[in-house]
XYZ file of C-alpha atoms in Angstrom:
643
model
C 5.972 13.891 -36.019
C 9.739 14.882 -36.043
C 11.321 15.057 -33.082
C 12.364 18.260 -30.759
C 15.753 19.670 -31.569
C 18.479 20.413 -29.185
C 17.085 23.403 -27.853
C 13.587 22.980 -27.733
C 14.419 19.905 -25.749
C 16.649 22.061 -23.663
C 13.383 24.279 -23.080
C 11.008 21.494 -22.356
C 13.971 20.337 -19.101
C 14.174 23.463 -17.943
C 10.227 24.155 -18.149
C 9.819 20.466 -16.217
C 12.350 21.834 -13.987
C 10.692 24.563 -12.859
C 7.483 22.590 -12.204
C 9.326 20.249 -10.800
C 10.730 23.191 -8.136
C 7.208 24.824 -8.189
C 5.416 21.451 -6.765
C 8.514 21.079 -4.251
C 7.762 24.495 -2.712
C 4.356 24.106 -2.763
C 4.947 20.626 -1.114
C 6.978 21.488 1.463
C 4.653 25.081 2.468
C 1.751 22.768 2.949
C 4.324 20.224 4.941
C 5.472 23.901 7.095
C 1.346 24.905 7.350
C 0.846 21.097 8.784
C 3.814 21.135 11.101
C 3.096 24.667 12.677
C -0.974 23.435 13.133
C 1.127 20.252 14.851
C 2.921 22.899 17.122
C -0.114 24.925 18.207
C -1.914 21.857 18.647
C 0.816 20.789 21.045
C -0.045 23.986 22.953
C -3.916 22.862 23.513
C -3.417 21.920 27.334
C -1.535 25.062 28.327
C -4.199 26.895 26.893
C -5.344 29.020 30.717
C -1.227 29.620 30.638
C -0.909 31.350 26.914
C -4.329 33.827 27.259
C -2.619 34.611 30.659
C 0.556 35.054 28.407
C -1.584 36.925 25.444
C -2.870 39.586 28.156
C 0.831 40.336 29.850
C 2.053 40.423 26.131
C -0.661 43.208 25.575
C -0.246 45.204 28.621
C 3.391 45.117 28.161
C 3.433 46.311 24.708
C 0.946 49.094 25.552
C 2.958 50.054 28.373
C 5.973 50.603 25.869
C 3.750 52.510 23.491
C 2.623 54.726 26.235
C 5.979 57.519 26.631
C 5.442 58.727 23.230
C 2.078 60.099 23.556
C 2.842 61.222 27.193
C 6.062 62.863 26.150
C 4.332 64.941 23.919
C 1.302 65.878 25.983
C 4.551 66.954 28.764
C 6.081 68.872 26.554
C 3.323 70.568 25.179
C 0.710 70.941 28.171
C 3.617 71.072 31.086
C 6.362 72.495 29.820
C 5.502 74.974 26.756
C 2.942 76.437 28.966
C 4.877 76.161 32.704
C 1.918 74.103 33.977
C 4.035 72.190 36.522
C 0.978 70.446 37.655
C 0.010 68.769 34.865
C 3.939 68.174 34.385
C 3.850 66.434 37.762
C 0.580 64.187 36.682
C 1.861 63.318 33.418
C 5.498 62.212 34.989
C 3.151 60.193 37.207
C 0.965 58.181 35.133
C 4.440 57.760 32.722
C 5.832 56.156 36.202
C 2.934 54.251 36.738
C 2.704 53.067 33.505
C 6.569 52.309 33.673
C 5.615 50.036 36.637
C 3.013 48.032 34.982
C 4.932 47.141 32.058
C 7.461 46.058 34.252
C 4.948 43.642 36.427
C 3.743 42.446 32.919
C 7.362 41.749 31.243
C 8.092 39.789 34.374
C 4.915 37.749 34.077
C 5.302 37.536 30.311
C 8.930 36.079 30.431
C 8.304 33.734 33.484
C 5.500 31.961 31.453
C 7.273 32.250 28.122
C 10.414 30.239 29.663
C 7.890 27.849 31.767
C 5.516 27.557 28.079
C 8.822 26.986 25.994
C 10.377 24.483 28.381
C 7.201 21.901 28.659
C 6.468 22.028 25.332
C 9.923 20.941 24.440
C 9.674 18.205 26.971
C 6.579 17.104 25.592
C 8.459 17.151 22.297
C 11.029 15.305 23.144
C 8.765 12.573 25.041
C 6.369 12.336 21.572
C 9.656 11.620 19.376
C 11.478 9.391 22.210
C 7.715 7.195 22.228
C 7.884 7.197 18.975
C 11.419 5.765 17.873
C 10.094 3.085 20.255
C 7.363 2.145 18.249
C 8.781 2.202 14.822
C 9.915 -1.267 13.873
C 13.063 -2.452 14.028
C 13.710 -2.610 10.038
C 13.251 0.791 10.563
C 16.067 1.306 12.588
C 18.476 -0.870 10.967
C 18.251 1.640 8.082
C 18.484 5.039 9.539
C 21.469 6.160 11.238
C 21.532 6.460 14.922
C 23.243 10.360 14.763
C 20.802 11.540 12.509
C 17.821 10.544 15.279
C 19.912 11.722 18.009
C 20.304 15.276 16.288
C 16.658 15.279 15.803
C 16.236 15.096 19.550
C 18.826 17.472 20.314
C 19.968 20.173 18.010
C 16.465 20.172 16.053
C 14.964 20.123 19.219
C 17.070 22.863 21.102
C 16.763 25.104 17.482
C 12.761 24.654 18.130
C 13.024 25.755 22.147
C 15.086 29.183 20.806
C 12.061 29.468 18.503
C 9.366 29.179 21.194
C 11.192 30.946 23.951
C 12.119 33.695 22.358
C 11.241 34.169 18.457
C 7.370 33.586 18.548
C 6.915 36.172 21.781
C 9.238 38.208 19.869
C 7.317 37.591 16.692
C 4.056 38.951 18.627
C 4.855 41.645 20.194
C 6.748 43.484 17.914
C 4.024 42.923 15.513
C 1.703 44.682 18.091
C 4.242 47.253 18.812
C 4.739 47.867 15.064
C 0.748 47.919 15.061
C 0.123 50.289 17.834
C 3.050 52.687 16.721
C 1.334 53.195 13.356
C -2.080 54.373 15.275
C -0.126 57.058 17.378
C 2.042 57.992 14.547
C -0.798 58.424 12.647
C -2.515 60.597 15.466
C 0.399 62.674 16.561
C 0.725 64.185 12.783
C -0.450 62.596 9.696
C 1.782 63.979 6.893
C 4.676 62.893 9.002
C 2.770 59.613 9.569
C 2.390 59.212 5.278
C 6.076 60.124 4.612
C 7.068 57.475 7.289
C 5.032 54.937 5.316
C 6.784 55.120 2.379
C 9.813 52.774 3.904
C 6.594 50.252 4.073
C 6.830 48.754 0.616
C 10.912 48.968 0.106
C 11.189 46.979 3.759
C 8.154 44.356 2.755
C 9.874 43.517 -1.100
C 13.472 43.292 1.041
C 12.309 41.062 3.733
C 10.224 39.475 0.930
C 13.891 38.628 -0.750
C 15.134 38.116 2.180
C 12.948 35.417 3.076
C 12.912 33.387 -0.727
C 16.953 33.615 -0.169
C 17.411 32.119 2.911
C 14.635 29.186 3.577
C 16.448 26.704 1.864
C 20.108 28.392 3.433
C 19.038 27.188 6.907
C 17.267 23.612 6.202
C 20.786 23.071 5.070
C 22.268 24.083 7.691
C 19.997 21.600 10.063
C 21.040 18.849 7.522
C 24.976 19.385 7.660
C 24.501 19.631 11.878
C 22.634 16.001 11.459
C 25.294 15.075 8.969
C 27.792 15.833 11.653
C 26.407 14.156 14.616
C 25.552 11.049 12.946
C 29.114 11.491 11.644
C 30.570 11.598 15.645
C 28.521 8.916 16.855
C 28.934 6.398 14.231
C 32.529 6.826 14.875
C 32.519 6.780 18.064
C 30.670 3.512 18.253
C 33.146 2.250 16.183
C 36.430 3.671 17.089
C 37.708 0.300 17.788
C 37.402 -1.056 14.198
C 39.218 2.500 13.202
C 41.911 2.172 15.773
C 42.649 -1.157 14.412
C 42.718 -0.192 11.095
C 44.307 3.044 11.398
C 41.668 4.629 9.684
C 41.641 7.753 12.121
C 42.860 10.111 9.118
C 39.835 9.040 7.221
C 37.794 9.578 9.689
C 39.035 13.149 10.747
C 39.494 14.416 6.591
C 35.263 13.125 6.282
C 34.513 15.034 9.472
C 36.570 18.298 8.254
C 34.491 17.686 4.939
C 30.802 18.028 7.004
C 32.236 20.443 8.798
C 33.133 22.811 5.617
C 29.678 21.775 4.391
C 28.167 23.270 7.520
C 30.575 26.378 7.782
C 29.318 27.156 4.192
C 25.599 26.794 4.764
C 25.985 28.675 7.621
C 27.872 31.028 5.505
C 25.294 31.604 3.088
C 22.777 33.154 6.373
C 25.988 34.823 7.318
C 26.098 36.590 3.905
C 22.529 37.051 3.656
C 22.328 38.481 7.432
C 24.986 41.117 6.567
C 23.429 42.210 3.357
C 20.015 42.819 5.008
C 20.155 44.092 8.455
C 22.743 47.191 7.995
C 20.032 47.456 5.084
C 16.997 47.685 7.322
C 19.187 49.656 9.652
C 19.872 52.306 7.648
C 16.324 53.042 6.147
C 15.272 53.442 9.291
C 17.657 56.033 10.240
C 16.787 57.697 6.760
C 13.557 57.983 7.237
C 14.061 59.493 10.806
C 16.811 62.582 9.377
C 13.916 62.604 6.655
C 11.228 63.329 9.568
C 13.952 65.630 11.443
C 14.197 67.793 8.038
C 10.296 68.161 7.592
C 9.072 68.268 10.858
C 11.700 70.475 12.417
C 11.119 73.210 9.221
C 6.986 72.452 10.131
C 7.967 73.213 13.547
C 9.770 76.230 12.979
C 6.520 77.944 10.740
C 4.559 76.864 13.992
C 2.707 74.001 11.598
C 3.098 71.448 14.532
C 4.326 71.923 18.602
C 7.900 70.752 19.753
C 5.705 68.458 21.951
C 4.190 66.879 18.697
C 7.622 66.509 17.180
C 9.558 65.058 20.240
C 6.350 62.554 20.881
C 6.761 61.494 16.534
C 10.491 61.357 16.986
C 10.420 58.710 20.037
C 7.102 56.709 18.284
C 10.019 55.914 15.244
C 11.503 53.802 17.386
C 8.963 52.019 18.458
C 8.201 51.379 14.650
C 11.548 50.905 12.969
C 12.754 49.194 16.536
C 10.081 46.735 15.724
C 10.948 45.962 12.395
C 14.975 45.760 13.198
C 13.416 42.919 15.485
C 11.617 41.182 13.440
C 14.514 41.044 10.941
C 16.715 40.045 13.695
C 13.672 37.202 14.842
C 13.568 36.169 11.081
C 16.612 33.914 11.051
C 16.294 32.186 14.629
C 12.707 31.739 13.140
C 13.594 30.685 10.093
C 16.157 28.098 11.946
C 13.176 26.750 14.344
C 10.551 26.142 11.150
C 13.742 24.366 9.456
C 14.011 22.226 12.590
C 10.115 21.910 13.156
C 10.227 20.756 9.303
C 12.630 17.879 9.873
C 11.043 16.711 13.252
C 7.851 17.017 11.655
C 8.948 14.511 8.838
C 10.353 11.882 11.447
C 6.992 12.277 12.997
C 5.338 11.474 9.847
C 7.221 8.172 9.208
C 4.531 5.849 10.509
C 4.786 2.438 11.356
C 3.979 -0.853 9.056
C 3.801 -2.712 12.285
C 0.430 -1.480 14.660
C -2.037 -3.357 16.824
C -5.127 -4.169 15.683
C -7.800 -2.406 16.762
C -9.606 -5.011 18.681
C -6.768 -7.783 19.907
C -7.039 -11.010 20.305
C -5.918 -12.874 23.189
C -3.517 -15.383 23.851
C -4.393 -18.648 25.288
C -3.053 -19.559 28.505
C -1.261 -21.648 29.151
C 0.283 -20.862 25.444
C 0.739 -24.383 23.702
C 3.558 -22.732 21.381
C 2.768 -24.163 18.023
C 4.293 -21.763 15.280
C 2.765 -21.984 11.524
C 3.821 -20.163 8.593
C 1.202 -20.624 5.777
C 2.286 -20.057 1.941
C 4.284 -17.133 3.762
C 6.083 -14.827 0.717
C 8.154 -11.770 1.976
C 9.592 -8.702 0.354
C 11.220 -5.561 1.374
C 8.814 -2.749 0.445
C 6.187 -5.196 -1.256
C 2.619 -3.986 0.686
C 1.342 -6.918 3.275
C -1.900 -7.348 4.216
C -3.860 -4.136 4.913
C -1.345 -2.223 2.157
C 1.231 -1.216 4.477
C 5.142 -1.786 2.905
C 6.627 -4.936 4.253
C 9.489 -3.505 7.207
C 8.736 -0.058 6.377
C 10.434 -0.238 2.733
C 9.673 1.697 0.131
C 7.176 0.007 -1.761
C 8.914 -0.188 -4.472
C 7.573 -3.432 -6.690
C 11.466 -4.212 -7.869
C 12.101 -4.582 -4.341
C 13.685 -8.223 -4.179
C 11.739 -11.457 -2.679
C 13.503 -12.313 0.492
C 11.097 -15.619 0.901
C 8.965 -17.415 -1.323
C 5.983 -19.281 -0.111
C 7.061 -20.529 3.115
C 4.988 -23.541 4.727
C 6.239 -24.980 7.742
C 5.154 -26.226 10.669
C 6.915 -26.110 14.353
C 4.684 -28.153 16.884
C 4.602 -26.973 20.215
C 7.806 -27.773 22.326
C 9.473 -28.557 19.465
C 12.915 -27.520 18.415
C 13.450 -26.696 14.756
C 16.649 -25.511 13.231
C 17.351 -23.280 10.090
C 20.362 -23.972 8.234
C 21.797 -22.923 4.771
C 24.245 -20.224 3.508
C 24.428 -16.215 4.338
C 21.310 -14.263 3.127
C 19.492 -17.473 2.590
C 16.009 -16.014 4.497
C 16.698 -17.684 8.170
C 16.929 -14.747 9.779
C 13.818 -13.549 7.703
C 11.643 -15.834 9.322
C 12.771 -14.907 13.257
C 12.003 -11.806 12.341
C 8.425 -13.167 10.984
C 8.145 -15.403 14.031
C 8.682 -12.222 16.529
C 6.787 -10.170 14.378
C 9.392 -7.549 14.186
C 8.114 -7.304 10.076
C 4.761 -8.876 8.589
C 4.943 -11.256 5.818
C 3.766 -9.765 2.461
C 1.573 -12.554 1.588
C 0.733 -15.355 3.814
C 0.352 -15.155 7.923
C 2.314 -16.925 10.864
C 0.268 -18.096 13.254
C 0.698 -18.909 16.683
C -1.244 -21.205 18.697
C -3.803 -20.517 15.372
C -4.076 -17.052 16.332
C -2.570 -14.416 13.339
C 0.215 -12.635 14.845
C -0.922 -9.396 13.281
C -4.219 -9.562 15.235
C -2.087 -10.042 18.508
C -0.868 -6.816 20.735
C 3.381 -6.484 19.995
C 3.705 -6.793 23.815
C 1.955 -9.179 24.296
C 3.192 -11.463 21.840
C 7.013 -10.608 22.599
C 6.200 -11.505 26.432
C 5.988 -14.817 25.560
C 9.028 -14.641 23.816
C 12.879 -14.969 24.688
C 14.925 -13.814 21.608
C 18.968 -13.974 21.188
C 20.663 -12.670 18.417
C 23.636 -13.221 17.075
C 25.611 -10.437 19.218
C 23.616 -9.599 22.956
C 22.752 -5.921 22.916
C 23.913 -4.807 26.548
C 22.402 -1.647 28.469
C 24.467 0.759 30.795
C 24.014 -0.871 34.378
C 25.170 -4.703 36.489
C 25.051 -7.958 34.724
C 22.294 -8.556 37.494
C 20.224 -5.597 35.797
C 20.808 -6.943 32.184
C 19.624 -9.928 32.748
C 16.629 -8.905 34.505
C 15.558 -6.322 31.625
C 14.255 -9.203 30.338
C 11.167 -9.291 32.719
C 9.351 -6.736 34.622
C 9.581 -7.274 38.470
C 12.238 -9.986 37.518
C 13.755 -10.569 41.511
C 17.960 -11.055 42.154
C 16.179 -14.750 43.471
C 14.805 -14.993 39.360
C 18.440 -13.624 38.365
C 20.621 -16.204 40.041
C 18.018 -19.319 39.420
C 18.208 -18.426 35.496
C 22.102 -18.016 35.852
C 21.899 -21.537 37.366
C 19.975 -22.920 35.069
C 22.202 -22.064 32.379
C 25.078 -23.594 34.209
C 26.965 -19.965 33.415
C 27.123 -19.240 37.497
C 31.064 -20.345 37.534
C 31.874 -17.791 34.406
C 29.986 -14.850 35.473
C 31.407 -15.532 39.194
C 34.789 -14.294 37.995
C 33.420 -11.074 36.804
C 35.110 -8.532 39.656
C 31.968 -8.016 41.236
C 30.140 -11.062 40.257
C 26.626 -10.741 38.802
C 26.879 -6.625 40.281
C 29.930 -6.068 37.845
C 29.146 -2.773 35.973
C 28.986 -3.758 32.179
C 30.122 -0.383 30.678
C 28.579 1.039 27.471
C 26.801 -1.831 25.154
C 28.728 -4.259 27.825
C 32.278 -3.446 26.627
C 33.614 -4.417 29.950
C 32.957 -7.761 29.666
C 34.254 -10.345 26.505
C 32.139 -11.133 23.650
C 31.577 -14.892 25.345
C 30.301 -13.252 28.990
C 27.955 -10.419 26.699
C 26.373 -13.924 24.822
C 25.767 -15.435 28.418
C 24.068 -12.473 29.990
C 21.857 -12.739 26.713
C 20.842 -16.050 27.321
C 19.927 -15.355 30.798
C 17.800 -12.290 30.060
C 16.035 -14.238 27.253
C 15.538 -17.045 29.139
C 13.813 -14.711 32.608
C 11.504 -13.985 29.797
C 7.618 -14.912 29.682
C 6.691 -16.913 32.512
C 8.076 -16.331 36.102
C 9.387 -19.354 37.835
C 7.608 -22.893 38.507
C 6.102 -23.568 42.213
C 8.732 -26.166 42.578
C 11.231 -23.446 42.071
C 12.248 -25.020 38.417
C 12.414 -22.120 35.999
C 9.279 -21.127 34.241
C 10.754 -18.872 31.622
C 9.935 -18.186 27.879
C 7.386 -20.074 26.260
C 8.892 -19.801 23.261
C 13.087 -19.148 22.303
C 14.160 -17.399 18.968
C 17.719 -17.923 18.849
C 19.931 -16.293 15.627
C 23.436 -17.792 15.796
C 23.205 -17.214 19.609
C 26.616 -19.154 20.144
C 28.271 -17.785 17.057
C 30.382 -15.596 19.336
C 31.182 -17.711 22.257
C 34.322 -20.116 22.536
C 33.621 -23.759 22.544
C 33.683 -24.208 26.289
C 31.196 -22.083 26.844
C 29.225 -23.615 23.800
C 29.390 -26.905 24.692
C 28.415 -25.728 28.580
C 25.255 -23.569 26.932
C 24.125 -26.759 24.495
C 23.624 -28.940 27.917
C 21.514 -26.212 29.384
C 19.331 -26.172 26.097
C 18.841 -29.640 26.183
C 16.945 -29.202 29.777
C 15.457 -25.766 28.539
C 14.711 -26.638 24.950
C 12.684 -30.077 26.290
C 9.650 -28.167 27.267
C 9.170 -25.352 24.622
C 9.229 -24.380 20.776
C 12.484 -22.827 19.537
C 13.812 -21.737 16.432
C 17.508 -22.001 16.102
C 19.839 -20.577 13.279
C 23.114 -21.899 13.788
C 26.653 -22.251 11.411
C 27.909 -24.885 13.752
C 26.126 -27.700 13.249
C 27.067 -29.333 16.260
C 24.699 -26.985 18.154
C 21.587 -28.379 16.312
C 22.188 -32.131 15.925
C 19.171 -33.016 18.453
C 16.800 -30.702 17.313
C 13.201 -32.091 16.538
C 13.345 -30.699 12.673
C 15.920 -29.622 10.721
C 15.213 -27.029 7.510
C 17.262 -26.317 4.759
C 16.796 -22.668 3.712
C 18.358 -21.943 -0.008
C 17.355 -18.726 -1.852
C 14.326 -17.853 0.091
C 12.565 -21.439 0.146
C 12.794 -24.702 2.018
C 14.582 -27.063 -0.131
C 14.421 -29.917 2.272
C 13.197 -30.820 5.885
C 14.127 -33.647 8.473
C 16.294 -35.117 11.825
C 19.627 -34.983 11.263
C 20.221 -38.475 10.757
C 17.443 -38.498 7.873
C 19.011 -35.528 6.165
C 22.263 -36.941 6.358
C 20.960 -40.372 4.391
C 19.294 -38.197 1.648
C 22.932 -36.965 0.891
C 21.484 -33.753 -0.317
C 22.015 -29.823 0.782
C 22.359 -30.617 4.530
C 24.748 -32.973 3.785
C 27.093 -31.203 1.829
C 26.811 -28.319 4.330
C 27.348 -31.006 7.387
C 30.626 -32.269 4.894
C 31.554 -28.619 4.652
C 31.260 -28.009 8.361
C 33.211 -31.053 9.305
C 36.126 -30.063 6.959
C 36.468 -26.606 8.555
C 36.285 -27.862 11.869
C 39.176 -30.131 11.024
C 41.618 -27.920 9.679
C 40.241 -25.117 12.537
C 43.732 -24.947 15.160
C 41.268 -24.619 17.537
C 39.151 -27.504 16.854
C 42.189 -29.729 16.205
C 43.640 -28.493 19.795
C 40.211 -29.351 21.040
């Protein structure tokens, strides 16, 4: 079989193309059909609230439909015939009516604004709850800007929707409804040559529509673009400062910012073309009326009263149909948002708890086991879920390979070996913040996948390598780290640490406020008040007043970032703490891990060897070169040399 020339394979692109575009539109309709079924199912417990809504909406919209047919009945039973008491009745049920629709516009936007306010709460709550439960891999891939614009612009383009668009949406669909029936009953001809607009208006909003769906889910990208944009910067406007990196900075904001101007452009563009467009129809199709129904009224074919009572029922059918043009974009812009939130929503989490938990023994032993434990980003683990969230695909690298190791409970073990080696793999195994693609850790011989998250991390003190601090007093950061954790708890784990003198200096002692992610204090003070909160953990304190604590401590280069004062001041404090619980430490600085129980080399994903220091050291294998390595930088180190 030869093969295709230049432009039959030219044809056979574009025709995969277009299939290719055909399945993304069908795609993401069925993702819009699911999201607004999501939305209306949201609106389930409010549902005594909306028929209370549905009825005002109705009497309102009849109550705006009613002048038309009362104007004409005026016109032609009052005034045409000087029957000034019918006049008088008609002007009174027009003011009466006048007076309902105004009780039932109050009532209808009083519940719409109540309606569109707690269903955005609940919004926000369902999206909040769940960034908390996604796992932390999760996290450490998305960008922080991009989830905050979700729960703010996205969200606040959804609210517009709701408060405004979809009553909008319904009652100028009944309006447009109700003003065919009367046109249709004040004079049918009329009625017929007003219908003719129909079709033109449907194929432009039709257009319209095709046109301007993909204009605004680019414009909620480029506003996510941009926040994510501001707050990764602003996070990080120290690094830029030093750098002098501001220009950069300000030339890639100015660059999302023309991306956004021109999607919003494009709906400009589109906007102008089609409302004047819909506009002007409208007020053809009225001079159109004017023309045939004035001559009709002139040969005495229909009444003034008939005419005057058609003219005013346009309105109410073009003024419906401006609306809904008008409605069409803010719509358009809440379905765009409801489309994104919808696909956070959807992300689910590789990390649940089972179905029927098991439970902890108590007192917890501590003894952690990894059995012929493999790991992968993206590779499936047990029950088929991608390891971390990934995203599954099978040339995603192996991160560990066929772990088996052993920490008996109360011991200390630490992981050593180069950057990217896999210690900080299996923390994240041990806290169960990812689930090992083949294999199982176990804890006390229970799985840790058939253990509730909470549960598990309750028992757990973990420090990483740089102490994530909250808004609030060092006395509230360290007490995060247990519920009903008293100022007693605070200053007895402070103690404990031997870190009382150090965090006494702070201005206002352990009350000083720490400033956003703690940026009041140094690097050495955040590392102290991370040790303290992970070791309030678990357990509250002893009845002799000695500190109960953590039953178990996951430490990732906890002292990387502290001076060696402080170090040497925190590796006393472990030597009491560590004595009487399992830990996992990763350290660089091998002085930190000299006494532990077990030493493991970690090269390339796999434990190469295993032992005390002192063994290790004898073998004159990995550890030692890295313990050769480590004593050569610390001698030509100033600081250790000054030391």
């Amino acid at each position: 079989m030869s093969a295709p020339g230049p432009s039959e394979s030219g044809s056979t692109t574009r025709r995969g193309a277009a299939f290719a575009d055909i399945r993304r539109r069908q795609q993401a309709t069925r993702g819009r059909g699911r999201r607004t079924r999501s939305l209306f199912g949201m609106m389930r417990p409010y549902r005594g609230r909306i028929a209370i809504l549905l009825v005002a909406l109705l009497v309102a919209t009849a109550a705006s439909l009613a002048p038309a047919p009362l104007a004409a009945k005026a016109v032609d039973d009052g005034l045409s015939k000087g029957n000034l008491d019918h006049l008088t009745v008609l002007v009174a049920v027009l003011l009466g009516v006048s007076l309902v629709g105004l009780v039932a516009t109050v009532v209808r936007d009083r519940l719409v604004g109540w309606l569109g306010a707690r269903l955005l709460s609940d919004l926000r709550e369902r999206i909040f709850r769940h960034l908390l439960q996604m796992p932390v891999s999760y996290h450490e891939r998305q960008r922080a800007g991009v989830l905050v614009s979700r729960m703010t612009n996205d969200v606040d383009a959804l609210q517009t929707m709701i408060s405004s668009s979809l009553v909008t949406l319904i009652s100028s669909v009944l309006m447009l409804l109700g003003s065919i029936v009367i046109l249709i009953s004040l004079d049918l001809k009329l009625a017929l040559i007003t219908f003719t607009t129909i079709p033109v208006l449907l194929l432009g909003s039709l257009a319209f529509r095709l046109a301007s769906v993909d204009a605004f889910a680019r414009t909620r990208e480029t506003i996510g673009a941009i926040t994510a944009h501001l707050q990764e910067t602003l996070s990080g406007v120290r690094v830029i400062r030093s750098y002098g990196r501001e220009q950069g900075h300000l030339d890639r904001f100015h660059e999302l910012g023309d991306e956004n101007r021109r999607a919003n452009m494009k709906t400009v563009y589109l906007n102008a073309a089609y409302f004047p467009a819909v506009e002007y129809l409208s007020t053809a199709a009225i001079v159109i009326v004017l023309l045939v129904g004035g001559a009709e009224a002139i040969d005495g074919a229909v009444t003034i009263g008939v005419l005057i009572g058609f003219v005013t029922a346009l309105d109410n059918f073009f003024g419906p149909i401006t609306e809904l043009s008008n409605v069409y974009t803010t719509f358009q812009s809440g379905m765009a948002a409801l489309e994104k939130i919808g696909a956070l929503l959807d992300q689910e989490s590789t990390l649940t708890d089972p179905a029927h938990p098991r439970e902890l023994p108590d007192p917890l032993r501590g003894e952690l086991r990894f059995e012929h434990v493999t790991f992968g980003y993206g590779v499936p683990s047990r029950g088929g879920s991608a390891s971390a969230g990934g995203t599954g695909a099978s040339s995603s690298p192996i991160v560990l390979h066929d772990i088996d190791l052993t920490i008996p409970a109360g011991a200390t073990v630490a992981l050593v070996g180069s950057t990217g080696a896999g210690k900080s793999t299996l923390v994240k195994l041990a806290a169960r913040f990812i689930d090992p693609s083949e294999g199982r850790v176990l804890l006390d011989g229970v799985d840790l996948r058939d253990l509730r998250q909470r549960e598990l991390r309750s028992r757990m003190g973990i420090v990483p390598q740089e102490g994530f601090l909250f808004s609030g007093t060092v006395a509230e950061n360290i007490a995060f780290g247990r519920d009903g954790a008293t100022r007693e708890d605070v200053e007895r784990v402070v103690a404990s640490l031997g870190a009382g003198d150090v965090l006494d200096q702070l201005p206002q002692g352990l009350d000083t406020e720490v400033g956003e992610r703690g940026g009041s204090l140094s690097a050495g003070q955040r590392q102290l008040v991370a040790f303290a909160r992970a070791l309030i953990a678990g357990a509250p304190a002893n009845g002799d007043g000695r500190l109960g604590g953590p039953s178990i401590l996951l430490l990732d280069e906890a002292t990387a970032n502290v001076d060696l004062r402080t170090e040497r001041r925190i590796e006393e404090a472990l030597e009491l703490l560590l004595s009487d619980r399992t830990a996992i430490v990763i350290a660089h600085r091998l002085s930190t891990i000299r006494s532990a129980d077990l030493i493991a080399v970690v090269e390339h994903g796999r434990i190469c060897e295993a032992g005390t220091h002192e063994e290790l050291l004898v073998r004159g294998g990995a550890y030692a070169k890295l313990h050769e390595d480590w004593q050569r930088g610390t001698t030509d180190a100033p600081s250790a040399a000054a030391s």
